[in-house]
């Protein structure tokens, strides 16, 4: 899903190619049984691409919640999801963590290094996203947020010394093809497939992720 963005003097909202945001969100809920909720969206004001939140310096334009109680809005009902996006078709697709999955968040450079090691180790991966702000999110079973710090210590690293964090209850990730302003769209590094419907435990992936983050410091 590649889009071209015009210069700021003639900025346009990038056009979605392929499946609509609504159909994609419905598929996440219906096929993967993930809770989803709509976030902010992109708007053009005076020829400039801006986040619907109205903040000129928004850190993740078009890719964050619209309300503080977003967790209560998240739903796994395909019917409700379809209704939510019919009200705002261009809303970003956000997935709460701590429910059907947690996510291990690492820098992109470390993530791709870890992916290569995991392939050599023949590890079974869940879905993995790559974001325009150069982060990667490895989807794992819920509960990772509570035990990842201890697992990292067991491997000989103080958790605070590595750019690695597990996102659990109260956090969220942006799902493809959500855009971060003009920086591009979230993409799948490992797509959701029938083969990775059953997610790995954090313990299965933490060693190559920790090694890669240690190399990336």
PDB file of C-alpha atoms in Angstrom:
ATOM      1  CA  UNK A   1       0.000   0.000   0.000  1.00  0.00           C
ATOM      2  CA  UNK A   2       2.126   2.841  -1.298  1.00  0.00           C
ATOM      3  CA  UNK A   3       0.922   6.393  -1.601  1.00  0.00           C
ATOM      4  CA  UNK A   4       2.485   9.573  -2.919  1.00  0.00           C
ATOM      5  CA  UNK A   5       2.311  12.722  -0.801  1.00  0.00           C
ATOM      6  CA  UNK A   6       2.481  16.115  -2.453  1.00  0.00           C
ATOM      7  CA  UNK A   7       4.632  18.954  -1.118  1.00  0.00           C
ATOM      8  CA  UNK A   8       3.360  20.967   1.819  1.00  0.00           C
ATOM      9  CA  UNK A   9       2.216  23.770  -0.454  1.00  0.00           C
ATOM     10  CA  UNK A  10      -0.280  21.366  -2.040  1.00  0.00           C
ATOM     11  CA  UNK A  11      -0.610  18.683   0.623  1.00  0.00           C
ATOM     12  CA  UNK A  12      -3.229  16.014   0.111  1.00  0.00           C
ATOM     13  CA  UNK A  13      -4.504  13.242   2.329  1.00  0.00           C
ATOM     14  CA  UNK A  14      -2.860  10.066   0.968  1.00  0.00           C
ATOM     15  CA  UNK A  15      -5.331   7.768  -0.736  1.00  0.00           C
ATOM     16  CA  UNK A  16      -5.846   4.299   0.673  1.00  0.00           C
ATOM     17  CA  UNK A  17      -5.134   1.567  -1.857  1.00  0.00           C
ATOM     18  CA  UNK A  18      -6.722  -1.851  -1.754  1.00  0.00           C
ATOM     19  CA  UNK A  19      -8.943  -2.728   1.192  1.00  0.00           C
ATOM     20  CA  UNK A  20     -10.563   0.207   2.999  1.00  0.00           C
ATOM     21  CA  UNK A  21      -9.685   1.054   6.583  1.00  0.00           C
ATOM     22  CA  UNK A  22     -13.181  -0.058   7.577  1.00  0.00           C
ATOM     23  CA  UNK A  23     -12.878  -3.469   5.911  1.00  0.00           C
ATOM     24  CA  UNK A  24      -9.397  -3.946   7.351  1.00  0.00           C
ATOM     25  CA  UNK A  25     -10.602  -3.139  10.879  1.00  0.00           C
ATOM     26  CA  UNK A  26     -13.576  -5.481  10.432  1.00  0.00           C
ATOM     27  CA  UNK A  27     -11.242  -8.247   9.287  1.00  0.00           C
ATOM     28  CA  UNK A  28      -8.980  -7.801  12.328  1.00  0.00           C
ATOM     29  CA  UNK A  29     -12.008  -8.198  14.602  1.00  0.00           C
ATOM     30  CA  UNK A  30     -13.762 -10.936  12.648  1.00  0.00           C
ATOM     31  CA  UNK A  31     -10.814 -13.081  11.552  1.00  0.00           C
ATOM     32  CA  UNK A  32      -8.210 -12.518  14.279  1.00  0.00           C
ATOM     33  CA  UNK A  33     -10.635 -11.767  17.135  1.00  0.00           C
ATOM     34  CA  UNK A  34      -8.611  -8.676  18.035  1.00  0.00           C
ATOM     35  CA  UNK A  35     -10.252  -5.754  19.806  1.00  0.00           C
ATOM     36  CA  UNK A  36      -9.947  -2.583  17.736  1.00  0.00           C
ATOM     37  CA  UNK A  37     -10.905   1.057  18.113  1.00  0.00           C
ATOM     38  CA  UNK A  38     -10.786   4.107  15.831  1.00  0.00           C
ATOM     39  CA  UNK A  39      -8.177   6.763  16.476  1.00  0.00           C
ATOM     40  CA  UNK A  40      -7.464  10.170  15.007  1.00  0.00           C
ATOM     41  CA  UNK A  41      -7.303  10.838  11.271  1.00  0.00           C
ATOM     42  CA  UNK A  42      -5.497  13.137   8.854  1.00  0.00           C
ATOM     43  CA  UNK A  43      -6.831  16.458   7.619  1.00  0.00           C
ATOM     44  CA  UNK A  44      -5.528  19.166   5.302  1.00  0.00           C
ATOM     45  CA  UNK A  45      -5.541  22.737   6.634  1.00  0.00           C
ATOM     46  CA  UNK A  46      -4.089  25.604   4.588  1.00  0.00           C
ATOM     47  CA  UNK A  47      -2.245  23.117   2.417  1.00  0.00           C
ATOM     48  CA  UNK A  48      -0.642  21.311   5.356  1.00  0.00           C
ATOM     49  CA  UNK A  49      -1.299  17.726   6.453  1.00  0.00           C
ATOM     50  CA  UNK A  50      -2.381  17.754  10.122  1.00  0.00           C
ATOM     51  CA  UNK A  51      -3.735  15.431  12.772  1.00  0.00           C
ATOM     52  CA  UNK A  52      -7.439  15.735  13.554  1.00  0.00           C
ATOM     53  CA  UNK A  53      -6.499  16.448  17.193  1.00  0.00           C
ATOM     54  CA  UNK A  54      -5.575  19.955  16.066  1.00  0.00           C
ATOM     55  CA  UNK A  55      -2.073  20.014  17.588  1.00  0.00           C
ATOM     56  CA  UNK A  56       0.464  21.295  15.023  1.00  0.00           C
ATOM     57  CA  UNK A  57       3.279  19.435  16.803  1.00  0.00           C
ATOM     58  CA  UNK A  58       1.398  16.141  17.250  1.00  0.00           C
ATOM     59  CA  UNK A  59       3.985  13.379  17.711  1.00  0.00           C
ATOM     60  CA  UNK A  60       1.974  10.723  15.857  1.00  0.00           C
ATOM     61  CA  UNK A  61      -0.409  12.611  13.558  1.00  0.00           C
ATOM     62  CA  UNK A  62      -3.424  10.548  12.622  1.00  0.00           C
ATOM     63  CA  UNK A  63      -2.412   7.586  14.784  1.00  0.00           C
ATOM     64  CA  UNK A  64      -3.467   8.040  18.409  1.00  0.00           C
ATOM     65  CA  UNK A  65      -6.701   7.813  20.449  1.00  0.00           C
ATOM     66  CA  UNK A  66      -9.284  10.557  20.223  1.00  0.00           C
ATOM     67  CA  UNK A  67     -10.419  10.250  23.838  1.00  0.00           C
ATOM     68  CA  UNK A  68      -8.988   9.370  27.231  1.00  0.00           C
ATOM     69  CA  UNK A  69     -11.408   6.481  27.769  1.00  0.00           C
ATOM     70  CA  UNK A  70     -10.405   4.798  24.526  1.00  0.00           C
ATOM     71  CA  UNK A  71     -10.138   1.416  26.267  1.00  0.00           C
ATOM     72  CA  UNK A  72     -13.910   1.359  26.767  1.00  0.00           C
ATOM     73  CA  UNK A  73     -14.424   1.983  23.054  1.00  0.00           C
ATOM     74  CA  UNK A  74     -12.332  -0.983  21.896  1.00  0.00           C
ATOM     75  CA  UNK A  75     -14.441  -3.875  20.640  1.00  0.00           C
ATOM     76  CA  UNK A  76     -14.050  -7.272  19.054  1.00  0.00           C
ATOM     77  CA  UNK A  77     -17.494  -7.169  17.434  1.00  0.00           C
ATOM     78  CA  UNK A  78     -17.215  -6.924  13.651  1.00  0.00           C
ATOM     79  CA  UNK A  79     -20.689  -5.379  13.542  1.00  0.00           C
ATOM     80  CA  UNK A  80     -19.760  -2.622  15.993  1.00  0.00           C
ATOM     81  CA  UNK A  81     -16.435  -2.058  14.232  1.00  0.00           C
ATOM     82  CA  UNK A  82     -18.200  -1.587  10.912  1.00  0.00           C
ATOM     83  CA  UNK A  83     -20.510   0.979  12.521  1.00  0.00           C
ATOM     84  CA  UNK A  84     -17.633   2.879  14.150  1.00  0.00           C
ATOM     85  CA  UNK A  85     -15.735   3.260  10.872  1.00  0.00           C
ATOM     86  CA  UNK A  86     -18.877   4.125   8.926  1.00  0.00           C
ATOM     87  CA  UNK A  87     -19.024   7.215  11.164  1.00  0.00           C
ATOM     88  CA  UNK A  88     -15.370   8.089  10.464  1.00  0.00           C
ATOM     89  CA  UNK A  89     -14.032   6.116   7.436  1.00  0.00           C
ATOM     90  CA  UNK A  90     -10.540   7.645   7.588  1.00  0.00           C
ATOM     91  CA  UNK A  91      -9.909   6.950  11.292  1.00  0.00           C
ATOM     92  CA  UNK A  92      -6.710   5.122  12.158  1.00  0.00           C
ATOM     93  CA  UNK A  93      -6.886   1.510  13.331  1.00  0.00           C
ATOM     94  CA  UNK A  94      -5.612   1.052  16.879  1.00  0.00           C
ATOM     95  CA  UNK A  95      -5.301  -2.233  18.782  1.00  0.00           C
ATOM     96  CA  UNK A  96      -5.281  -2.338  22.601  1.00  0.00           C
ATOM     97  CA  UNK A  97      -2.616  -4.563  24.127  1.00  0.00           C
ATOM     98  CA  UNK A  98      -3.129  -6.650  27.250  1.00  0.00           C
ATOM     99  CA  UNK A  99      -6.204  -8.410  25.850  1.00  0.00           C
ATOM    100  CA  UNK A 100      -5.708 -10.943  23.063  1.00  0.00           C
ATOM    101  CA  UNK A 101      -2.019 -10.092  22.811  1.00  0.00           C
ATOM    102  CA  UNK A 102       0.820  -8.062  24.297  1.00  0.00           C
ATOM    103  CA  UNK A 103       3.498  -6.477  22.107  1.00  0.00           C
ATOM    104  CA  UNK A 104       7.264  -6.290  22.592  1.00  0.00           C
ATOM    105  CA  UNK A 105       8.415  -2.892  21.322  1.00  0.00           C
ATOM    106  CA  UNK A 106      12.002  -2.556  20.024  1.00  0.00           C
ATOM    107  CA  UNK A 107      13.924  -0.287  17.608  1.00  0.00           C
ATOM    108  CA  UNK A 108      13.630  -1.244  13.949  1.00  0.00           C
ATOM    109  CA  UNK A 109      17.348  -2.030  13.578  1.00  0.00           C
ATOM    110  CA  UNK A 110      17.260  -4.415  16.533  1.00  0.00           C
ATOM    111  CA  UNK A 111      13.960  -5.891  15.354  1.00  0.00           C
ATOM    112  CA  UNK A 112      15.261  -6.898  11.943  1.00  0.00           C
ATOM    113  CA  UNK A 113      18.430  -8.331  13.491  1.00  0.00           C
ATOM    114  CA  UNK A 114      16.263 -10.354  15.882  1.00  0.00           C
ATOM    115  CA  UNK A 115      14.038 -11.541  13.017  1.00  0.00           C
ATOM    116  CA  UNK A 116      17.087 -12.915  11.208  1.00  0.00           C
ATOM    117  CA  UNK A 117      18.223 -14.776  14.326  1.00  0.00           C
ATOM    118  CA  UNK A 118      14.709 -16.106  14.946  1.00  0.00           C
ATOM    119  CA  UNK A 119      14.570 -17.453  11.402  1.00  0.00           C
ATOM    120  CA  UNK A 120      17.871 -19.281  11.884  1.00  0.00           C
ATOM    121  CA  UNK A 121      16.568 -20.638  15.201  1.00  0.00           C
ATOM    122  CA  UNK A 122      13.349 -21.720  13.446  1.00  0.00           C
ATOM    123  CA  UNK A 123      11.212 -19.969  16.041  1.00  0.00           C
ATOM    124  CA  UNK A 124       7.483 -19.622  15.469  1.00  0.00           C
ATOM    125  CA  UNK A 125       6.589 -15.946  15.228  1.00  0.00           C
ATOM    126  CA  UNK A 126       3.344 -14.108  15.669  1.00  0.00           C
ATOM    127  CA  UNK A 127       2.523 -10.999  13.634  1.00  0.00           C
ATOM    128  CA  UNK A 128       5.148  -8.228  13.679  1.00  0.00           C
ATOM    129  CA  UNK A 129       4.585  -4.599  12.668  1.00  0.00           C
ATOM    130  CA  UNK A 130       7.044  -1.955  11.528  1.00  0.00           C
ATOM    131  CA  UNK A 131       6.069   1.681  12.141  1.00  0.00           C
ATOM    132  CA  UNK A 132       7.097   4.900  10.357  1.00  0.00           C
ATOM    133  CA  UNK A 133       8.883   6.065  13.519  1.00  0.00           C
ATOM    134  CA  UNK A 134      11.219   3.078  13.115  1.00  0.00           C
ATOM    135  CA  UNK A 135       9.830   0.827  15.838  1.00  0.00           C
ATOM    136  CA  UNK A 136       8.833  -2.826  15.605  1.00  0.00           C
ATOM    137  CA  UNK A 137       6.140  -4.581  17.620  1.00  0.00           C
ATOM    138  CA  UNK A 138       6.278  -8.357  18.129  1.00  0.00           C
ATOM    139  CA  UNK A 139       2.873  -9.767  19.056  1.00  0.00           C
ATOM    140  CA  UNK A 140       3.043 -12.304  21.900  1.00  0.00           C
ATOM    141  CA  UNK A 141       0.676 -13.905  24.380  1.00  0.00           C
ATOM    142  CA  UNK A 142      -0.879 -11.629  27.017  1.00  0.00           C
ATOM    143  CA  UNK A 143       1.081 -11.368  30.245  1.00  0.00           C
ATOM    144  CA  UNK A 144       4.390 -10.402  28.639  1.00  0.00           C
ATOM    145  CA  UNK A 145       4.391  -6.920  30.154  1.00  0.00           C
ATOM    146  CA  UNK A 146       4.572  -8.390  33.644  1.00  0.00           C
ATOM    147  CA  UNK A 147       7.368 -10.887  33.046  1.00  0.00           C
ATOM    148  CA  UNK A 148       9.635  -9.341  30.390  1.00  0.00           C
ATOM    149  CA  UNK A 149      11.682  -7.247  32.893  1.00  0.00           C
ATOM    150  CA  UNK A 150      12.470 -10.405  34.891  1.00  0.00           C
ATOM    151  CA  UNK A 151      13.347 -12.346  31.735  1.00  0.00           C
ATOM    152  CA  UNK A 152      15.708  -9.591  30.630  1.00  0.00           C
ATOM    153  CA  UNK A 153      17.429  -9.622  34.045  1.00  0.00           C
ATOM    154  CA  UNK A 154      17.831 -13.405  33.803  1.00  0.00           C
ATOM    155  CA  UNK A 155      19.716 -12.860  30.558  1.00  0.00           C
ATOM    156  CA  UNK A 156      22.129 -10.526  32.347  1.00  0.00           C
ATOM    157  CA  UNK A 157      20.780  -7.108  31.359  1.00  0.00           C
ATOM    158  CA  UNK A 158      19.308  -4.385  33.580  1.00  0.00           C
ATOM    159  CA  UNK A 159      15.924  -3.719  31.894  1.00  0.00           C
ATOM    160  CA  UNK A 160      16.501   0.042  31.887  1.00  0.00           C
ATOM    161  CA  UNK A 161      19.707  -0.398  29.866  1.00  0.00           C
ATOM    162  CA  UNK A 162      17.880  -1.719  26.783  1.00  0.00           C
ATOM    163  CA  UNK A 163      15.449  -0.023  24.430  1.00  0.00           C
ATOM    164  CA  UNK A 164      12.970  -2.867  24.853  1.00  0.00           C
ATOM    165  CA  UNK A 165       9.569  -2.680  26.512  1.00  0.00           C
ATOM    166  CA  UNK A 166       6.530  -4.929  26.608  1.00  0.00           C
ATOM    167  CA  UNK A 167       3.184  -3.218  26.031  1.00  0.00           C
ATOM    168  CA  UNK A 168       0.321  -4.680  28.033  1.00  0.00           C
ATOM    169  CA  UNK A 169      -2.897  -3.500  29.641  1.00  0.00           C
ATOM    170  CA  UNK A 170      -3.490   0.225  29.164  1.00  0.00           C
ATOM    171  CA  UNK A 171      -1.354   0.517  26.022  1.00  0.00           C
ATOM    172  CA  UNK A 172      -2.053   0.131  22.316  1.00  0.00           C
ATOM    173  CA  UNK A 173      -0.364  -0.257  18.938  1.00  0.00           C
ATOM    174  CA  UNK A 174      -1.296   1.161  15.546  1.00  0.00           C
ATOM    175  CA  UNK A 175      -2.212  -1.459  12.972  1.00  0.00           C
ATOM    176  CA  UNK A 176      -1.497  -1.470   9.235  1.00  0.00           C
ATOM    177  CA  UNK A 177      -2.281   0.497   7.128  1.00  0.00           C
ATOM    178  CA  UNK A 178      -2.567   3.375   9.654  1.00  0.00           C
ATOM    179  CA  UNK A 179      -0.487   6.392   8.606  1.00  0.00           C
ATOM    180  CA  UNK A 180       1.743   8.584  10.772  1.00  0.00           C
ATOM    181  CA  UNK A 181       1.130  11.873   8.970  1.00  0.00           C
ATOM    182  CA  UNK A 182       3.406  12.225   5.951  1.00  0.00           C
ATOM    183  CA  UNK A 183       5.964   9.768   7.341  1.00  0.00           C
ATOM    184  CA  UNK A 184       4.280   6.709   5.881  1.00  0.00           C
ATOM    185  CA  UNK A 185       2.121   3.815   6.980  1.00  0.00           C
ATOM    186  CA  UNK A 186       2.477   1.035   9.523  1.00  0.00           C
ATOM    187  CA  UNK A 187       3.392  -2.175   7.698  1.00  0.00           C
ATOM    188  CA  UNK A 188       3.562  -5.872   8.466  1.00  0.00           C
ATOM    189  CA  UNK A 189       7.090  -7.263   8.845  1.00  0.00           C
ATOM    190  CA  UNK A 190       5.345 -10.613   9.521  1.00  0.00           C
ATOM    191  CA  UNK A 191       1.739 -10.708   8.348  1.00  0.00           C
ATOM    192  CA  UNK A 192      -1.105 -12.349  10.286  1.00  0.00           C
ATOM    193  CA  UNK A 193      -1.650 -15.787   8.746  1.00  0.00           C
ATOM    194  CA  UNK A 194      -3.428 -19.008   9.772  1.00  0.00           C
ATOM    195  CA  UNK A 195       0.007 -20.354  10.721  1.00  0.00           C
ATOM    196  CA  UNK A 196       0.647 -17.665  13.348  1.00  0.00           C
ATOM    197  CA  UNK A 197      -2.847 -17.471  14.797  1.00  0.00           C
ATOM    198  CA  UNK A 198      -1.433 -19.055  17.964  1.00  0.00           C
ATOM    199  CA  UNK A 199       0.958 -16.513  19.413  1.00  0.00           C
ATOM    200  CA  UNK A 200       4.341 -17.309  20.963  1.00  0.00           C
ATOM    201  CA  UNK A 201       5.062 -16.675  24.614  1.00  0.00           C
ATOM    202  CA  UNK A 202       7.451 -13.832  25.391  1.00  0.00           C
ATOM    203  CA  UNK A 203       9.914 -16.376  26.791  1.00  0.00           C
ATOM    204  CA  UNK A 204      10.319 -17.880  23.305  1.00  0.00           C
ATOM    205  CA  UNK A 205      11.418 -14.601  21.713  1.00  0.00           C
ATOM    206  CA  UNK A 206      13.102 -12.686  24.512  1.00  0.00           C
ATOM    207  CA  UNK A 207      16.620 -14.099  24.018  1.00  0.00           C
ATOM    208  CA  UNK A 208      17.104 -12.990  20.378  1.00  0.00           C
ATOM    209  CA  UNK A 209      15.289  -9.696  21.077  1.00  0.00           C
ATOM    210  CA  UNK A 210      17.487  -8.951  24.094  1.00  0.00           C
ATOM    211  CA  UNK A 211      20.642  -9.882  22.172  1.00  0.00           C
ATOM    212  CA  UNK A 212      19.656  -7.629  19.275  1.00  0.00           C
ATOM    213  CA  UNK A 213      18.813  -4.690  21.536  1.00  0.00           C
ATOM    214  CA  UNK A 214      22.132  -5.143  23.340  1.00  0.00           C
ATOM    215  CA  UNK A 215      23.952  -4.957  19.991  1.00  0.00           C
ATOM    216  CA  UNK A 216      21.891  -1.900  19.012  1.00  0.00           C
ATOM    217  CA  UNK A 217      22.811   0.230  22.043  1.00  0.00           C
TER     218      UNK A 217
END
